[in-house]
PDB file of C-alpha atoms in Angstrom:
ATOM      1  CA  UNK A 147      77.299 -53.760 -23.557  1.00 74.00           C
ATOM      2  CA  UNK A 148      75.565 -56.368 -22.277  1.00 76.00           C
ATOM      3  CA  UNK A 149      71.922 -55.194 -20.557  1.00 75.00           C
ATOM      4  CA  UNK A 150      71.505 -58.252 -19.120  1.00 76.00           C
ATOM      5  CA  UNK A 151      74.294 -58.833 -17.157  1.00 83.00           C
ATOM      6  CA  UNK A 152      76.493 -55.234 -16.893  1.00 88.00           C
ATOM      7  CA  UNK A 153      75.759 -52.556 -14.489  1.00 88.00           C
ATOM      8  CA  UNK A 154      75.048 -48.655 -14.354  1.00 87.00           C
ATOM      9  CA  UNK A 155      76.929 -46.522 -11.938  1.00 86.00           C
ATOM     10  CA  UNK A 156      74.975 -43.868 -11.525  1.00 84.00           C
ATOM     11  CA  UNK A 157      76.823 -40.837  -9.419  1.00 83.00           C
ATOM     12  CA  UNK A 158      74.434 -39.801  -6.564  1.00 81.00           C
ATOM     13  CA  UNK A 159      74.362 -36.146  -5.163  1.00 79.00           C
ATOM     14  CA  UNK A 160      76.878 -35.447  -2.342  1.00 79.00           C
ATOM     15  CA  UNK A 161      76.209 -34.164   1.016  1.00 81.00           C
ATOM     16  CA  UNK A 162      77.181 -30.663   1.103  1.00 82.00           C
ATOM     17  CA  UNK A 163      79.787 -31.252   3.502  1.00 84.00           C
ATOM     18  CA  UNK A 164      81.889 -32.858   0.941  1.00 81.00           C
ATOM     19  CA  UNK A 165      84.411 -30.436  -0.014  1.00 82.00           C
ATOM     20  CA  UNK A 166      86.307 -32.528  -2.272  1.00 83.00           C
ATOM     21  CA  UNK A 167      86.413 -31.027  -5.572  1.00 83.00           C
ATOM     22  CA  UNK A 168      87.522 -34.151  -7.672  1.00 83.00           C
ATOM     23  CA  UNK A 169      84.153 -35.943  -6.283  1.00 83.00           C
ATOM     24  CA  UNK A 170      81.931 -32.748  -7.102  1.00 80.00           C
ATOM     25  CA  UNK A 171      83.318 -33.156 -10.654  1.00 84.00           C
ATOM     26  CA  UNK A 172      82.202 -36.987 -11.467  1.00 84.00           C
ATOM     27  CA  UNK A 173      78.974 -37.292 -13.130  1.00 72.00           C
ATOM     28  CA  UNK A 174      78.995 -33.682 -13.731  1.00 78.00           C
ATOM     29  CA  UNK A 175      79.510 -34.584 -17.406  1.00 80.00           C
ATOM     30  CA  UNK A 176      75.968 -36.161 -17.319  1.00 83.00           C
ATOM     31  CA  UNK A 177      74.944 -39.496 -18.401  1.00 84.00           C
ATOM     32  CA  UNK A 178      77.866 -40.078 -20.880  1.00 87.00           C
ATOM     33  CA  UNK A 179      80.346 -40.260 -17.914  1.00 86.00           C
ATOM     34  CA  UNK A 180      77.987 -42.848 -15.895  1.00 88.00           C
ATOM     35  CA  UNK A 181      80.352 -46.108 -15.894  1.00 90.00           C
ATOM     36  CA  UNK A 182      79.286 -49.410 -17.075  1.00 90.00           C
ATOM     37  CA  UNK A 183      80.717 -52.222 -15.160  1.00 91.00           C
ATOM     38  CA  UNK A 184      80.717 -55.992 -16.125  1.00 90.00           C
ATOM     39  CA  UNK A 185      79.421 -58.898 -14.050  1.00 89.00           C
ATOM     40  CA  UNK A 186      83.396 -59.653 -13.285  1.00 88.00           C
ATOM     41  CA  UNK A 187      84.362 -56.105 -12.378  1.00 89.00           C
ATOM     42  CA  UNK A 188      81.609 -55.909  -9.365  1.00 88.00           C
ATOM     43  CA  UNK A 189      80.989 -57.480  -6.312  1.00 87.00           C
ATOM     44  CA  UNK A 190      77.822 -56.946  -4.372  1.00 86.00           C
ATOM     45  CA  UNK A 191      78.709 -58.081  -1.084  1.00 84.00           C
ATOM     46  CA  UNK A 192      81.879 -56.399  -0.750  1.00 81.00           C
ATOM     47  CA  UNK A 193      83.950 -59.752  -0.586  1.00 80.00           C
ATOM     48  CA  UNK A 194      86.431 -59.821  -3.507  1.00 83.00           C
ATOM     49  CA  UNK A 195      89.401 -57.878  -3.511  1.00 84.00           C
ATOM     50  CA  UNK A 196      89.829 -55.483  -6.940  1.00 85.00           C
ATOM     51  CA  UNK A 197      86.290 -55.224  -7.460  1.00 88.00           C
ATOM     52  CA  UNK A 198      84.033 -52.168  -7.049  1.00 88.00           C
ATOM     53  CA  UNK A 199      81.989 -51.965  -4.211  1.00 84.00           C
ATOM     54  CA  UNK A 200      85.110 -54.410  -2.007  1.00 86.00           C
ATOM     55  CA  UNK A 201      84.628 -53.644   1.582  1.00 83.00           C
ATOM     56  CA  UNK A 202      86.725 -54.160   4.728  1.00 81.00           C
ATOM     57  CA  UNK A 203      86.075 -58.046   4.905  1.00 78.00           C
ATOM     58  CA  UNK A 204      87.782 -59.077   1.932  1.00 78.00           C
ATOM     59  CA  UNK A 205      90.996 -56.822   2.790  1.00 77.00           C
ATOM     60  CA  UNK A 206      90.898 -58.858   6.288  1.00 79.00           C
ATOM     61  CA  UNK A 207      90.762 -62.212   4.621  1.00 80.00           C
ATOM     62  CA  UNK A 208      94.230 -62.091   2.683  1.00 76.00           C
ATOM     63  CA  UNK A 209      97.119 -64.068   2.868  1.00 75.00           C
ATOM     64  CA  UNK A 210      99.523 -61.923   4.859  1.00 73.00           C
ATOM     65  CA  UNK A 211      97.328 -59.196   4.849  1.00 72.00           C
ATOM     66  CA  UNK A 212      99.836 -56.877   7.426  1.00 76.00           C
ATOM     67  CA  UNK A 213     102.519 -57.587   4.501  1.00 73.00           C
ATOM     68  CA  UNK A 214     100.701 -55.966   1.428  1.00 73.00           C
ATOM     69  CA  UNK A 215     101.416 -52.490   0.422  1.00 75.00           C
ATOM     70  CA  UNK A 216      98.949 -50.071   1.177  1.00 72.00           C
ATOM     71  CA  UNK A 217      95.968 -50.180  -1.382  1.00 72.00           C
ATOM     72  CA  UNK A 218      96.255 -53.472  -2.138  1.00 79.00           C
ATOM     73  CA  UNK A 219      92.899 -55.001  -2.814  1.00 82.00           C
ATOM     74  CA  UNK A 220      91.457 -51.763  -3.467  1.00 83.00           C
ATOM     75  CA  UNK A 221      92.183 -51.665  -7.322  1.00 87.00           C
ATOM     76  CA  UNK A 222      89.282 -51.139 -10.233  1.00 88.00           C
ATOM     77  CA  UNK A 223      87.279 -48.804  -7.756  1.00 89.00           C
ATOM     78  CA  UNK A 224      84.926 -46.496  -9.405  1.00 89.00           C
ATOM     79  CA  UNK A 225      86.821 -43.542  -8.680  1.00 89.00           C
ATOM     80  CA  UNK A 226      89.669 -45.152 -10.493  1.00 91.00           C
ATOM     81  CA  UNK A 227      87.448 -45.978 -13.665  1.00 91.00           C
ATOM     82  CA  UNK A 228      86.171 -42.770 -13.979  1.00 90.00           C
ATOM     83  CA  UNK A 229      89.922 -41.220 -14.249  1.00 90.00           C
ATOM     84  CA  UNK A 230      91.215 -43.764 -16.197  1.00 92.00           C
ATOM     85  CA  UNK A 231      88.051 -42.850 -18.895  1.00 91.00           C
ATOM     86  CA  UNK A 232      88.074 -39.036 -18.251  1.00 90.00           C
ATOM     87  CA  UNK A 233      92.043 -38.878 -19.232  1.00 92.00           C
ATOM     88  CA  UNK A 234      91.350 -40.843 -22.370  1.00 91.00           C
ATOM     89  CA  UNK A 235      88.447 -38.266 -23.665  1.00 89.00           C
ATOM     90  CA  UNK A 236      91.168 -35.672 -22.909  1.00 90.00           C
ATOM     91  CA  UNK A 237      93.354 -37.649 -24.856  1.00 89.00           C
ATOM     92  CA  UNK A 238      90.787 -38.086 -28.021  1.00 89.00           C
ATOM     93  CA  UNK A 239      91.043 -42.086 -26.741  1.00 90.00           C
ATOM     94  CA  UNK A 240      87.671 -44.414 -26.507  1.00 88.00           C
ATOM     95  CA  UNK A 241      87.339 -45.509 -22.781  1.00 89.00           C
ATOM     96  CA  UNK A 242      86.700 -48.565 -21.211  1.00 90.00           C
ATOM     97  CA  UNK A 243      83.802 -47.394 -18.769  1.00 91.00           C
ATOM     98  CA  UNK A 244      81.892 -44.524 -19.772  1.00 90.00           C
ATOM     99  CA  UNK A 245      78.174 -45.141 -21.020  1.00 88.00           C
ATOM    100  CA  UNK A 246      78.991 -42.985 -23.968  1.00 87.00           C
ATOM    101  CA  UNK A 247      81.398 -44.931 -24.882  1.00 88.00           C
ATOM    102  CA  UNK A 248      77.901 -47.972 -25.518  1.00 86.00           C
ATOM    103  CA  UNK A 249      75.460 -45.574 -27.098  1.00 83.00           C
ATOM    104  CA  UNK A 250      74.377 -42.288 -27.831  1.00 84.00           C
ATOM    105  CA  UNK A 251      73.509 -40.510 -25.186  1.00 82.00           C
ATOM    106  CA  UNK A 252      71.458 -37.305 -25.251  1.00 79.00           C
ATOM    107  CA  UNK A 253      69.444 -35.357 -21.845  1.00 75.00           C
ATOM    108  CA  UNK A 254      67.036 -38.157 -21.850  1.00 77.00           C
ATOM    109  CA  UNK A 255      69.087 -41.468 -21.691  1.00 79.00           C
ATOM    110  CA  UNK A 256      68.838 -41.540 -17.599  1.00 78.00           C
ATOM    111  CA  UNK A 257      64.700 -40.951 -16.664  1.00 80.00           C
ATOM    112  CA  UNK A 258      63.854 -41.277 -13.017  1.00 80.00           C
ATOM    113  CA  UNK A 259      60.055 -42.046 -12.195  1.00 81.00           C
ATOM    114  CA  UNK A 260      58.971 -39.422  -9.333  1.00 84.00           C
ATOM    115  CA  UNK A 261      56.727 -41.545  -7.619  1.00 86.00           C
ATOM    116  CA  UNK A 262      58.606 -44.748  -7.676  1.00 86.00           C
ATOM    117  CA  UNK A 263      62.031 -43.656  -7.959  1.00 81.00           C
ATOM    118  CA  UNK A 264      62.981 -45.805 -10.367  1.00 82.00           C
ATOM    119  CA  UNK A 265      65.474 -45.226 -12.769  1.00 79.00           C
ATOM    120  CA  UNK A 266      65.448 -46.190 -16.358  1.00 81.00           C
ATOM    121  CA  UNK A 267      67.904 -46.206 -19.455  1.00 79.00           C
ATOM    122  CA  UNK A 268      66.998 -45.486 -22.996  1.00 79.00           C
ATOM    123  CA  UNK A 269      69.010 -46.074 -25.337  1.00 78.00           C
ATOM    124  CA  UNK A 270      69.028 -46.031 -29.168  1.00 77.00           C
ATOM    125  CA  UNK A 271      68.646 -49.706 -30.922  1.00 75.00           C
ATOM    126  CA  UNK A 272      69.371 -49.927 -34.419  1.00 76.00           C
ATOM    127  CA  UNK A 273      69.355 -53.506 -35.239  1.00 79.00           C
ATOM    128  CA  UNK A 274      66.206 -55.661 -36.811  1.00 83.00           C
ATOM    129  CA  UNK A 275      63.122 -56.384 -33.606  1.00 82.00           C
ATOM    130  CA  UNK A 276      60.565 -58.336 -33.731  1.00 85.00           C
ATOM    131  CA  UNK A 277      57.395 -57.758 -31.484  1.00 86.00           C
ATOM    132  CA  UNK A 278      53.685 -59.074 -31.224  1.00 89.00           C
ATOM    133  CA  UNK A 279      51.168 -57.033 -30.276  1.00 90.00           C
ATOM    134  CA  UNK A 280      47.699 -58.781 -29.761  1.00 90.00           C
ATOM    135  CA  UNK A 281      44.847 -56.188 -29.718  1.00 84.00           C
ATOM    136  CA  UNK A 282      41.678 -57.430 -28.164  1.00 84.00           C
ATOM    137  CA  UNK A 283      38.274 -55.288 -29.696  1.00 77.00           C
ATOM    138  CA  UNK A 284      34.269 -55.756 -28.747  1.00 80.00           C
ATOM    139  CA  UNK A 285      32.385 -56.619 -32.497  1.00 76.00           C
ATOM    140  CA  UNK A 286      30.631 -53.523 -31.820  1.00 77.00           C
ATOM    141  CA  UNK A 287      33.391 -51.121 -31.182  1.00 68.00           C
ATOM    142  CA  UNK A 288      34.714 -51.804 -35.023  1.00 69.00           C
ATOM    143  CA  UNK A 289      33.770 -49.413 -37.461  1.00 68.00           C
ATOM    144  CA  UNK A 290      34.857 -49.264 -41.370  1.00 63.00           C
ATOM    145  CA  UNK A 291      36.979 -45.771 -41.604  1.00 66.00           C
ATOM    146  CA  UNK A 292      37.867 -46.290 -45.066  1.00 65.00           C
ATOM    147  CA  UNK A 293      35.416 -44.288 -47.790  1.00 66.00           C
ATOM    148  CA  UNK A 294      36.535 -45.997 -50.879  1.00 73.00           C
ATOM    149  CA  UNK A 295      36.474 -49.777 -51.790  1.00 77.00           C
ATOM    150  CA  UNK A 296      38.555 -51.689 -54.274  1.00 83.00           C
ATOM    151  CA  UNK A 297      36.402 -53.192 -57.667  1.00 85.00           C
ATOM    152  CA  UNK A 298      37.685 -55.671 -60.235  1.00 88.00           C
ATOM    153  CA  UNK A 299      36.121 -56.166 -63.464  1.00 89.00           C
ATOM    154  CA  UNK A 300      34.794 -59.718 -63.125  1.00 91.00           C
ATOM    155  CA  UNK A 301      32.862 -60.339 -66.310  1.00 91.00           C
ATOM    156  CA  UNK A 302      32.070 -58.627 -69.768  1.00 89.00           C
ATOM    157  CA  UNK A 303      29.544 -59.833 -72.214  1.00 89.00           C
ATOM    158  CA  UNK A 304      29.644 -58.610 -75.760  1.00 88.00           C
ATOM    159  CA  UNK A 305      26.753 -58.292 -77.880  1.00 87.00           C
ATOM    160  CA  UNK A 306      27.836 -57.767 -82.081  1.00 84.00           C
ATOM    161  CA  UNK A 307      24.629 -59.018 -83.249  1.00 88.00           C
ATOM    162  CA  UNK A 308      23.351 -56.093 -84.769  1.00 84.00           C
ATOM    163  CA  UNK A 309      24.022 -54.044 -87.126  1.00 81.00           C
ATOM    164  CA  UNK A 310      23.237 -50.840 -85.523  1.00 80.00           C
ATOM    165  CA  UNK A 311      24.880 -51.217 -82.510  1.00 80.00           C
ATOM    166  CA  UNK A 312      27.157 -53.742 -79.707  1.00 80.00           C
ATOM    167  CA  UNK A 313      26.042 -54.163 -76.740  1.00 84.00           C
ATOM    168  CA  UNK A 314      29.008 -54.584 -74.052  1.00 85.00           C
ATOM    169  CA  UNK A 315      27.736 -55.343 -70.393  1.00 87.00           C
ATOM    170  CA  UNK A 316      30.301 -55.672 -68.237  1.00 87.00           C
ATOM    171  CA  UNK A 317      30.115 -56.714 -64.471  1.00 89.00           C
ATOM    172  CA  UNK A 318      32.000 -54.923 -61.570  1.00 88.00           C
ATOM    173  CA  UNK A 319      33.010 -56.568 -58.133  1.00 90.00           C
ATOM    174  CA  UNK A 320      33.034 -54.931 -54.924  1.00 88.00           C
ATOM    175  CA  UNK A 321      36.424 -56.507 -53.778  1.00 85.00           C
ATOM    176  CA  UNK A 322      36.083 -54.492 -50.364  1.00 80.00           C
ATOM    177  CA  UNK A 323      34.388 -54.526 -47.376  1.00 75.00           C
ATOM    178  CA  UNK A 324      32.938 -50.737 -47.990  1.00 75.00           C
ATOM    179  CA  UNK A 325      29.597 -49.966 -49.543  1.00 78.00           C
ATOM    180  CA  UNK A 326      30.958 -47.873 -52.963  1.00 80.00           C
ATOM    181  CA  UNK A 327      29.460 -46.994 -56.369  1.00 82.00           C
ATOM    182  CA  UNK A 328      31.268 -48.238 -59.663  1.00 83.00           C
ATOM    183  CA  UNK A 329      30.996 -47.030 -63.152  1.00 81.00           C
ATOM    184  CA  UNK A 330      32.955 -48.297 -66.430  1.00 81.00           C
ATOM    185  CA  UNK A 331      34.342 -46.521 -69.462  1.00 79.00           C
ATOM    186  CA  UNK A 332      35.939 -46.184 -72.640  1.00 77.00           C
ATOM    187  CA  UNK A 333      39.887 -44.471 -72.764  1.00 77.00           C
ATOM    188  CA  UNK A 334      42.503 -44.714 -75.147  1.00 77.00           C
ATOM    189  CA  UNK A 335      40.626 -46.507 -77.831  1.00 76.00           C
ATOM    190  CA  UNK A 336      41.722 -46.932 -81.202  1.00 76.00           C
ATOM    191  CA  UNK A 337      39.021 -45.613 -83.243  1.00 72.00           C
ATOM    192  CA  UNK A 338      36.160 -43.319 -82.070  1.00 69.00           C
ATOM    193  CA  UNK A 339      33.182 -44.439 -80.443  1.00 68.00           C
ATOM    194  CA  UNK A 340      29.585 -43.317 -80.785  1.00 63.00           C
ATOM    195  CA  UNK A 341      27.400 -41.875 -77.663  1.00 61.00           C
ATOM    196  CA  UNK A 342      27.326 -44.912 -74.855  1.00 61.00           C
ATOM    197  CA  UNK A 343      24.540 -45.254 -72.580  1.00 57.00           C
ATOM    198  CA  UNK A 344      25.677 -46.697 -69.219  1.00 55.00           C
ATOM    199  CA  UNK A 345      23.364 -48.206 -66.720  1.00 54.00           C
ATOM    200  CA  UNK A 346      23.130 -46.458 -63.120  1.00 53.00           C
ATOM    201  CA  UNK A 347      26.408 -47.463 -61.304  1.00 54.00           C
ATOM    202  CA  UNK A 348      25.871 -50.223 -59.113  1.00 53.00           C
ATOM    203  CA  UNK A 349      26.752 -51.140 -55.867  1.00 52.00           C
TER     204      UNK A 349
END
């Protein structure tokens, strides 16, 4: 399925003086039985023969038009499509046509805006994509939201001049951008320690 190129058939709702029960039943299967048409299998202005949406003109302009057999240039019509795909679900075949034979459709593929009238497809995508988003903020708008802030251990001086005790200082970086209190100790050590006195945590 090609989205920028193929088109959506969407059924519209019939006048209630249609009493043909074969049109009442296309589209009633919802979105999954909306047909998706190539570039080559449409014509917009009605003027190629065996192409959905062929009008009167291009019947007119054949080559011994009053010859052909009745139908001719009136093959590939949507009505036809939809068959042709409805007997092959019967079947347990994959159709040609159908959008559920593209992608997964659930109750919200087909969205119509109520003001504009627009209609939109969504559609599952399950392949890698890329975006940018640029995000434009005043200074004064940005706040800091975390309450913790990362420290490293940037420097330790050890003091083994006495005999009494060893003086370790060691110096803790704030590597964030959040005002936070550090504090250092001793763990796992190999032989017991005295009492330490630590300094007030710094900033």
């Amino acid at each position: 399925m090609d989205c920028s190129s193929d088109y959506l058939l969407v059924p519209q709702p019939l006048p209630k003086k249609c009493k043909d029960p074969e049109l009442k039943t296309v589209g009633s299967g919802g979105p999954g039985e909306y047909l998706v048409l190539r570039e080559n299998e449409i014509t917009l202005d009605g003027s190629e023969c065996d192409r959905a949406g062929v009008n009167y003109g291009a019947f007119s302009r054949q080559t011994h038009r009053c010859q052909n057999v009745a139908g001719t240039c009136l093959k590939n019509q949507p009505l036809q499509l939809w068959r042709d795909d409805k007997k092959a679900a019967e079947e347990g075949r994959s159709g040609q046509h159908f959008l559920n034979n593209f992608i997964s459709v659930s109750d919200q593929t087909i969205l119509q805006n109520v003001s504009s009238g627009q209609i939109v497809l969504r559609a599952p995508y399950y392949e890698h994509y890329q975006s940018h988003i640029i995000i434009e903020l005043k200074a004064d708008q940005i706040d800091i939201i975390a309450d913790k802030s990362e420290g490293q251990i940037t420097e330790v001086y050890i003091d083994a001049t006495s005999n009494k005790v060893t003086i370790i200082k060691v110096v803790v970086t704030n590597m964030g951008i959040a005002v936070d209190y550090f504090g250092v100790d001793f763990a796992n050590c190999t032989h017991p320690l005295g009492p330490s006195d630590f300094d007030k945590p710094s900033k």
